[in-house]
Short mmCIF file of C-alpha atoms and ligand atoms in Angstrom, two decimals:
data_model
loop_
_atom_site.label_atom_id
_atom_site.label_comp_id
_atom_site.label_asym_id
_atom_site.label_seq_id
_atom_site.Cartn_x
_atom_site.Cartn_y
_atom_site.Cartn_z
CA UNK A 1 141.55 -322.58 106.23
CA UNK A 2 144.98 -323.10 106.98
CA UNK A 3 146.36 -326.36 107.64
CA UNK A 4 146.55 -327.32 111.16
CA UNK A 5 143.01 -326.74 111.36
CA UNK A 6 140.55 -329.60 111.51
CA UNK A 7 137.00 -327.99 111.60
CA UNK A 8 136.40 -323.76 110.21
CA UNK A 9 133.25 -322.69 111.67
CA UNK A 10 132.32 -319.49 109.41
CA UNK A 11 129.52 -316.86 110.45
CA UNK A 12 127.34 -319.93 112.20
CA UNK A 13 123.64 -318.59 112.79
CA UNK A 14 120.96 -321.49 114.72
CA UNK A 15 117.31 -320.29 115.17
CA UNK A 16 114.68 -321.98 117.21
CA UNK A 17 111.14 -321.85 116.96
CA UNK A 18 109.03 -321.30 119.96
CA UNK A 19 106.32 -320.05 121.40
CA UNK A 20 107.23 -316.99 122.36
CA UNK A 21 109.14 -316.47 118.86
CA UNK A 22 112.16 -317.29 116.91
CA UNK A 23 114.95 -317.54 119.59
CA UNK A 24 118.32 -316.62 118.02
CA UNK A 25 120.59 -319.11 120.20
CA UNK A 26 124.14 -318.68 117.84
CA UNK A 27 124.81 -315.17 115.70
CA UNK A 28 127.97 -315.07 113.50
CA UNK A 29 129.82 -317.63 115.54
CA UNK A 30 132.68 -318.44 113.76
CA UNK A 31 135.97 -320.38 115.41
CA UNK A 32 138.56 -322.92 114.21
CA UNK A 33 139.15 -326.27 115.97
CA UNK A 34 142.57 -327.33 115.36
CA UNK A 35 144.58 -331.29 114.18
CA UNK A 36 144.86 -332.95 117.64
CA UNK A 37 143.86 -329.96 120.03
CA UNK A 38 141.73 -329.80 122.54
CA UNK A 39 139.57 -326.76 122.76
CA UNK A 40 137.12 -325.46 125.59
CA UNK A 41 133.74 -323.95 124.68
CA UNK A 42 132.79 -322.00 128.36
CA UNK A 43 130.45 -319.44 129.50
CA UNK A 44 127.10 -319.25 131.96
CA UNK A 45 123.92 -321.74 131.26
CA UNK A 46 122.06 -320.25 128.07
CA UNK A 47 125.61 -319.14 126.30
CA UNK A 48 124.76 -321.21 123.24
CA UNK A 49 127.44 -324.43 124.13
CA UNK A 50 125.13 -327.24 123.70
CA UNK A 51 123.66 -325.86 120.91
CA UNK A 52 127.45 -325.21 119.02
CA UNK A 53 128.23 -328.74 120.23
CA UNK A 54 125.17 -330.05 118.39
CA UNK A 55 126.10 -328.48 115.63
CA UNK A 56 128.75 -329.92 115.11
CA UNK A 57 127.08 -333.33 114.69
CA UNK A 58 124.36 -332.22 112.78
CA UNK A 59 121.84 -333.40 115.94
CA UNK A 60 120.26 -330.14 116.27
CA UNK A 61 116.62 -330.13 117.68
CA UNK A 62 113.44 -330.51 115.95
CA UNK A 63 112.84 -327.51 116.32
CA UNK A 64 115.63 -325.66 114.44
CA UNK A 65 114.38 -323.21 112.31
CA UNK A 66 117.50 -322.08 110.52
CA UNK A 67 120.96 -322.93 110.42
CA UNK A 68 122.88 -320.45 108.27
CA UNK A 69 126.86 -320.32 107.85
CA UNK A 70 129.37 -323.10 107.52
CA UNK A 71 131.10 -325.97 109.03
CA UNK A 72 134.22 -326.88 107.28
CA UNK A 73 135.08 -330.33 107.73
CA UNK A 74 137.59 -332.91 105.27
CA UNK A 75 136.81 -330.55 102.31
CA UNK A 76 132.60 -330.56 102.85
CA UNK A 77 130.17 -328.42 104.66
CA UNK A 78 128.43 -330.47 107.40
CA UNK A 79 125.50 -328.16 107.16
CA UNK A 80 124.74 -329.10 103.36
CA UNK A 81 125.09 -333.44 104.47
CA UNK A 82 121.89 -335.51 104.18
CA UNK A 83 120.47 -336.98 107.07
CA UNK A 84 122.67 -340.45 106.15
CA UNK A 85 125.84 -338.80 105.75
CA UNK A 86 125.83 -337.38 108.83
CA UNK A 87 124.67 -340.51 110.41
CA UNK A 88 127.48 -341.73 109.27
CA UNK A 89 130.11 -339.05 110.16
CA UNK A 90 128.66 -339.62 113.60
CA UNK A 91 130.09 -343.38 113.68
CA UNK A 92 133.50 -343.10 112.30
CA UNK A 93 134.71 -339.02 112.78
CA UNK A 94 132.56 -337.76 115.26
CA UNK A 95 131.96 -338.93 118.59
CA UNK A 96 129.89 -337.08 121.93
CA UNK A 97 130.12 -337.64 125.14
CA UNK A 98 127.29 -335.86 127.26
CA UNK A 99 126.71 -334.96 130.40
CA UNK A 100 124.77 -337.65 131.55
CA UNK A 101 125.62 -340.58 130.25
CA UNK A 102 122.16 -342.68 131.02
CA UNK A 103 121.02 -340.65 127.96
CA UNK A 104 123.11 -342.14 125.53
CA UNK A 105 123.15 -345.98 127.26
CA UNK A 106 120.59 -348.14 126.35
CA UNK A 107 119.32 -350.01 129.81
CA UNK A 108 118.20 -353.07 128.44
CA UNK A 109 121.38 -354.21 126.81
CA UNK A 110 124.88 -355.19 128.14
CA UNK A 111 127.64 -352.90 127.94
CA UNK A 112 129.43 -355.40 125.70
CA UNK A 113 126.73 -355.25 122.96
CA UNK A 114 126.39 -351.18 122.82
CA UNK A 115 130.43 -351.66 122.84
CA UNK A 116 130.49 -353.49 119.99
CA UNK A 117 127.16 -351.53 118.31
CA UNK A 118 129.31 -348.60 118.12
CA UNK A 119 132.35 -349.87 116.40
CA UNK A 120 130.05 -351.57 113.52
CA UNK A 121 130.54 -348.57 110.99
CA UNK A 122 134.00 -348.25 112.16
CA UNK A 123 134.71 -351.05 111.51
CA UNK A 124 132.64 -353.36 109.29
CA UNK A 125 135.26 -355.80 108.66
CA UNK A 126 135.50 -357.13 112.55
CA UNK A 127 133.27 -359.71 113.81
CA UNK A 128 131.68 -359.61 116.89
CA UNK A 129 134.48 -361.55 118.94
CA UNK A 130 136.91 -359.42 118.03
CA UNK A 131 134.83 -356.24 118.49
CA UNK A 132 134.27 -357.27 121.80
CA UNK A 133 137.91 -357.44 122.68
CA UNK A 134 138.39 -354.49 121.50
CA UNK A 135 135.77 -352.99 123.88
CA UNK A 136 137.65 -355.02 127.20
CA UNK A 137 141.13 -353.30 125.90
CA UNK A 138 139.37 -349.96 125.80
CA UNK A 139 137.07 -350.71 128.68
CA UNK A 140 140.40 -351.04 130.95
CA UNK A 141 142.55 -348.50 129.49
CA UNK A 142 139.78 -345.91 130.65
CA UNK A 143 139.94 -347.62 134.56
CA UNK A 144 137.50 -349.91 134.44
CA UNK A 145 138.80 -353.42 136.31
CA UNK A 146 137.86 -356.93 135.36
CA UNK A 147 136.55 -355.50 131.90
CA UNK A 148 135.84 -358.75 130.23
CA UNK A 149 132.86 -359.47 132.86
CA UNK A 150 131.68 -356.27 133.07
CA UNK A 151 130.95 -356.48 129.66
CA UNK A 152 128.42 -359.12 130.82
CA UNK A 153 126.98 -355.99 132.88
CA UNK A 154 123.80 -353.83 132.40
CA UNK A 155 124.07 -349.89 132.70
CA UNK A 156 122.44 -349.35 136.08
CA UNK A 157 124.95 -351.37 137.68
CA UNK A 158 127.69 -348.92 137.71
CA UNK A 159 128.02 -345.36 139.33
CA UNK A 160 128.07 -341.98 137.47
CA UNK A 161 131.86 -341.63 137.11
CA UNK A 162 132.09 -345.65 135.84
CA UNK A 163 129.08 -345.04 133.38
CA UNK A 164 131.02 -342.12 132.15
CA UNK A 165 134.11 -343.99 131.70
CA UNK A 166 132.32 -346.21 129.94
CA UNK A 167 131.06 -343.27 127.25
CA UNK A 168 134.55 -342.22 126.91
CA UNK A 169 135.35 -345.95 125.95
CA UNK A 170 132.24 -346.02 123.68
CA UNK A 171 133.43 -342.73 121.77
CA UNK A 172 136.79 -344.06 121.60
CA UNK A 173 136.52 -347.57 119.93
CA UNK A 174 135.14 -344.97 117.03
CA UNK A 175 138.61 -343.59 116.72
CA UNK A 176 136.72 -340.05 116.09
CA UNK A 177 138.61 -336.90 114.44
CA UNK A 178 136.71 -335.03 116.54
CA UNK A 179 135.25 -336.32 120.49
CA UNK A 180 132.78 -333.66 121.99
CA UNK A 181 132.40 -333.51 125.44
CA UNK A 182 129.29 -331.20 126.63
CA UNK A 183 129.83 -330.85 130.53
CA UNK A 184 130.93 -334.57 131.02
CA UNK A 185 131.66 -334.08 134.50
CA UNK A 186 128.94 -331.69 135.89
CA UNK A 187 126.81 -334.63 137.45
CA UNK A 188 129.64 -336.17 138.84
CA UNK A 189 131.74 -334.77 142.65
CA UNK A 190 134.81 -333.33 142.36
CA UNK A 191 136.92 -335.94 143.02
CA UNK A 192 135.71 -338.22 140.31
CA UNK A 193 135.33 -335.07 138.21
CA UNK A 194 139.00 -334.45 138.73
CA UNK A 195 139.63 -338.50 137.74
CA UNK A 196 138.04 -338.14 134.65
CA UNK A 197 139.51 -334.74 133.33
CA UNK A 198 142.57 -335.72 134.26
CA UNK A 199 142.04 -339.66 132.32
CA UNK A 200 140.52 -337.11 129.14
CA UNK A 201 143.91 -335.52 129.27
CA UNK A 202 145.42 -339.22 129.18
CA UNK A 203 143.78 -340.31 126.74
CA UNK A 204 143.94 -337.08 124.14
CA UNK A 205 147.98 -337.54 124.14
CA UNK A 206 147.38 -340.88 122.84
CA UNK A 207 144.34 -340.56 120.53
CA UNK A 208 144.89 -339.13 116.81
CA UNK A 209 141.89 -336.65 117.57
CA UNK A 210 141.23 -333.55 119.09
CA UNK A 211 138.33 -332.97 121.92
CA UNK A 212 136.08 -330.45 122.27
CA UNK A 213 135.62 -329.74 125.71
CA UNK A 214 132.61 -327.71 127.01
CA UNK A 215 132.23 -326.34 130.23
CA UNK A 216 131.19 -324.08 132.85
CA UNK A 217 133.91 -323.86 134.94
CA UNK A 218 137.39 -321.81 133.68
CA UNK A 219 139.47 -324.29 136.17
CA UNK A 220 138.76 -327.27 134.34
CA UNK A 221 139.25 -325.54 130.57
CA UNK A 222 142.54 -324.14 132.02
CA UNK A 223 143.56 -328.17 132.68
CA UNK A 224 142.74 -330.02 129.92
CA UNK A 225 142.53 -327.13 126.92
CA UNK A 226 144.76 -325.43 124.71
CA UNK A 227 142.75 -323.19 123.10
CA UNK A 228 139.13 -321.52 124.74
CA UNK A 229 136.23 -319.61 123.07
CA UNK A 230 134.23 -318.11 125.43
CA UNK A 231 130.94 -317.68 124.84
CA UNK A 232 128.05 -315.14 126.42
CA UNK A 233 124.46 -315.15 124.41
CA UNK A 234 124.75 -316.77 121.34
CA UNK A 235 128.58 -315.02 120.45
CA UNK A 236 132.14 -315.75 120.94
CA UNK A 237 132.73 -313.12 123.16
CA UNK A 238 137.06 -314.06 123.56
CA UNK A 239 138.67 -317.17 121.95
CA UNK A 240 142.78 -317.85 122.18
CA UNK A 241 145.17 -320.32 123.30
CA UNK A 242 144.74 -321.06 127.31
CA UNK A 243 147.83 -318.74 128.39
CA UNK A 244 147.05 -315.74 126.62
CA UNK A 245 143.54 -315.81 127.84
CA UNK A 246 144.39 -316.35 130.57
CA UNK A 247 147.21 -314.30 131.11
CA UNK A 248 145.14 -311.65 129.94
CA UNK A 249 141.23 -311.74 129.99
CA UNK A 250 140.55 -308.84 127.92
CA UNK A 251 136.36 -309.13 127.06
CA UNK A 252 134.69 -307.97 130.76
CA UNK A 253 132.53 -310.57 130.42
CA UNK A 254 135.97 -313.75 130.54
CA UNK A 255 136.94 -311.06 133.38
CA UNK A 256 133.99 -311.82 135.28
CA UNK A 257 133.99 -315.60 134.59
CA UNK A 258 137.39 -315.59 136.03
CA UNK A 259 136.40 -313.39 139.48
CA UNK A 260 133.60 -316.01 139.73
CA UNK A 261 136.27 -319.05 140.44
CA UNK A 262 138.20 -317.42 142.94
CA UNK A 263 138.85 -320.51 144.62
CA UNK A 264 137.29 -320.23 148.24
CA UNK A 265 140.45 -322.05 149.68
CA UNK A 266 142.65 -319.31 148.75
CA UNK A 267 140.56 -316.45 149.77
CA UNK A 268 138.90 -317.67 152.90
CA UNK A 269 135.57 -315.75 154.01
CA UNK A 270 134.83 -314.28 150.50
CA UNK A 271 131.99 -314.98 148.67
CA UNK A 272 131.74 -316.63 145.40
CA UNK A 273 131.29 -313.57 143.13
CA UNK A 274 127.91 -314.01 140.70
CA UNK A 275 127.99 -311.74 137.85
CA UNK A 276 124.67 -309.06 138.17
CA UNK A 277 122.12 -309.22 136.03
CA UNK A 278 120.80 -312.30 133.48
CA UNK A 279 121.63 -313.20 129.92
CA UNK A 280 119.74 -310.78 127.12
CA UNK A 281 116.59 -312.08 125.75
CA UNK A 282 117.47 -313.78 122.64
CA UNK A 283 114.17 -313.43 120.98
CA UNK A 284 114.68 -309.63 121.14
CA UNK A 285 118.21 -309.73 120.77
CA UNK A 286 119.74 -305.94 121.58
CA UNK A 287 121.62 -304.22 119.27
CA UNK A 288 125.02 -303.33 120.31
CA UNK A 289 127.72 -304.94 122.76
CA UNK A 290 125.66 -308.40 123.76
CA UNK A 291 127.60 -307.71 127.02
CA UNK A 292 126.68 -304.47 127.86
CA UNK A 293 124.10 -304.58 129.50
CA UNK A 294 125.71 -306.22 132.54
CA UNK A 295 128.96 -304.91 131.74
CA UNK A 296 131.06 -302.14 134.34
CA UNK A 297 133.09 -300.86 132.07
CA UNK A 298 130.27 -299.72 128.88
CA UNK A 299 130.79 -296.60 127.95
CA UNK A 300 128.99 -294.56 124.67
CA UNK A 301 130.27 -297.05 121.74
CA UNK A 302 129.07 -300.28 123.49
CA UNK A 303 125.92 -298.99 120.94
CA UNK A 304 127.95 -300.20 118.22
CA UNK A 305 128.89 -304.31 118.03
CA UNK A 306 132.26 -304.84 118.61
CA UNK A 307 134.22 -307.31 116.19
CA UNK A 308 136.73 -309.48 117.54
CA UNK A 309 140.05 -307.61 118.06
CA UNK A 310 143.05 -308.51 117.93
CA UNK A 311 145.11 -309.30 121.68
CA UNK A 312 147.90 -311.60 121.07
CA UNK A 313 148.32 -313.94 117.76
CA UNK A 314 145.80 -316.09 118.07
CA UNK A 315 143.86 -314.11 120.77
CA UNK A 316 141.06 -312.06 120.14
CA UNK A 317 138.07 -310.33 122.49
CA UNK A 318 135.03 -308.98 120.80
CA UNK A 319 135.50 -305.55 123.32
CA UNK A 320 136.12 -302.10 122.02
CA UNK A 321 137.92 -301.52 125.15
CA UNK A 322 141.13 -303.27 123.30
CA UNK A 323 143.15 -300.99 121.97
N1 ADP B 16 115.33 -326.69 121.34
C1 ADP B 16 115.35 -325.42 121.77
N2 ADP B 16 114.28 -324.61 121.58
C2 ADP B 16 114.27 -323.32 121.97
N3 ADP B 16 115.31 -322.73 122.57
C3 ADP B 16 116.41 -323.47 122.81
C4 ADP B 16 116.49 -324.85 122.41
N4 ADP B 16 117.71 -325.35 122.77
C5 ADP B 16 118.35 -324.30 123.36
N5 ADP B 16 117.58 -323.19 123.37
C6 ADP B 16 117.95 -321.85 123.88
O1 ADP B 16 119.15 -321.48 123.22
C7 ADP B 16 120.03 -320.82 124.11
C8 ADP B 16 121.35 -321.57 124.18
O2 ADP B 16 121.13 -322.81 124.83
P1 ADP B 16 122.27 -323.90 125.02
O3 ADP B 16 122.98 -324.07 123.74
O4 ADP B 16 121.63 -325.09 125.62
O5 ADP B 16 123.22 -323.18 126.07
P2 ADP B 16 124.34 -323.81 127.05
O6 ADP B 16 124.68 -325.18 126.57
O7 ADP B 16 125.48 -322.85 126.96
O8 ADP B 16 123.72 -323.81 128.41
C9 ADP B 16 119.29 -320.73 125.43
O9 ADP B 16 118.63 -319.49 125.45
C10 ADP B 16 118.30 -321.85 125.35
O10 ADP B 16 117.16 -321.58 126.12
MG1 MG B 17 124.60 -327.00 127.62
#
């Protein structure tokens, strides 16, 4: 691990159990989240993103059958933390905001008392006056006005984009290492979506941490992230710093993604591209190029799995069509 990174994920494996079998949602997923950077996890519905992003904070479903590899984090492997240590991890170094936010705010209390709730294992040494205060000062730096009332002020009162402003403040006041987002904008319209990327961005240049940022859409990664992993299936298909990536997509699949967002406004009368075909079953996972299936360019040793290679420093697509 060298030393500007903050988290080394190292051949990550995540099983579920279900009915239909043991569904194999991450393989050998392994990617390093660097001090103060703010990466992008992107790819279609069913990639694996929420489950990577749960990962991380050790809130994986009931109904995990097996979590194999490693997450390196301060000098300990979150996979091997009791239930306690993580809860506690989750407090004070990692924070999540998800995509709706009504799932993480409780409706019966005021904002000012989940405020202050969160910041209690931060910090322990605060009473509740001043804990509050410190939820107004966060409550307005992320747009809120009038914060000290609305503290007074139950969930349901405010609209998506406010409610989400509100989890940003909530992850905040933790001061977290690490601040997962898992499609924080995708309920939102684009205008407020645009507001709240754009206050992320704010925010991460004054904030000690770095954000993971997951997504379905390349045009928001390319404004907020420095570095993306893109994932198809359960694997990190291509992973580099935004310009190389996208300066040159070299995995079809980020190819694809990218000829998806063709922005309508600059190519009037085309349609939005789809990519053909559906993701691979993962309870029968294929052997070979994950990709292939759906991919133009497969040729004979798309039989074989491709390991990452090498692009640019830093860049690397899991594609045997790199030379
Ligand atoms: N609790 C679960 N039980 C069974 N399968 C799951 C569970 N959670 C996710 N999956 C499956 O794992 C794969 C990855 O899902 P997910 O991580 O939610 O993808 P994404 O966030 O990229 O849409 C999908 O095939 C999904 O159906
Ligand atoms: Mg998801």
């Amino acid at each position: 691990m060298d030393d500007t990174s903050l988290v080394e994920i190292r051949g990550l494996n995540v099983d579920f159990a279900t009915d239909n079998g043991t569904v194999h949602a991450l393989r050998d997923v392994s990617l390093s989240i660097g001090r103060h950077s703010v990466i992008g996890l992107v790819g279609e519905s069913g990639s694996g993103k929420s489950t990577l992003a749960l990962a991380l904070l050790g809130l994986l479903p009931d109904n995990t059958q097996r979590i194999s590899g490693e997450i390196a984090f301060g000098g300990k492997n979150l996979l091997a933390l009791d239930p306690g240590e993580l809860r506690r991890l989750r407090g004070t170094r990692i924070a999540m905001i998800f995509q709706d936010p009504m799932t993480a705010l409780n409706p019966v209390f005021t904002l000012g008392t989940q405020l202050v709730d969160a910041q209690r294992s931060r910090h322990p040494e605060l009473g509740r006056r001043e804990l509050l205060a410190r939820a107004a000062r966060m409550l307005a730096r992320v747009g809120i006005s009038d914060p000290e009332k609305r503290l007074w002020a139950y969930p349901h009162q405010f609209s998506g984009g406010m409610r989400q402003r509100v989890m940003i403040a909530m992850a905040l006041l933790c001061e977290p290492d690490i601040l997962i987002a898992d499609e924080p904008t995708t309920a939102l319209d684009v205008t407020i979506e645009a507001q709240i990327v754009r206050l992320l961005k704010e925010l991460h240049a004054e904030f000690h941490g770095s954000i993971v940022f997951v997504s379905h859409s390349l045009g928001l990664i390319s404004e907020i992230c420095d570095e993306v992993a893109v994932m198809y299936a359960g694997k990190i298909v291509e992973s580099g710093p935004v310009g190389s990536l996208f300066s040159r997509p070299s995995h079809p699949y980020t190819q694809a993604l990218l000829a998806c967002e063709i922005d309508p406004a600059d190519a009037p009368g085309e349609r939005l591209v789809t990519i053909p075909g559906g993701l691979p079953d993962l309870v029968n996972v294929p052997s070979g190029c994950i990709f292939a299936d759906r991919c133009p360019s497969r040729f004979a040793k798309c039989g074989e799995e491709p390991p990452p290679r090498p692009v640019a420093p830093g860049h690397a697509a899991a594609c045997w069509l790199v030379p």
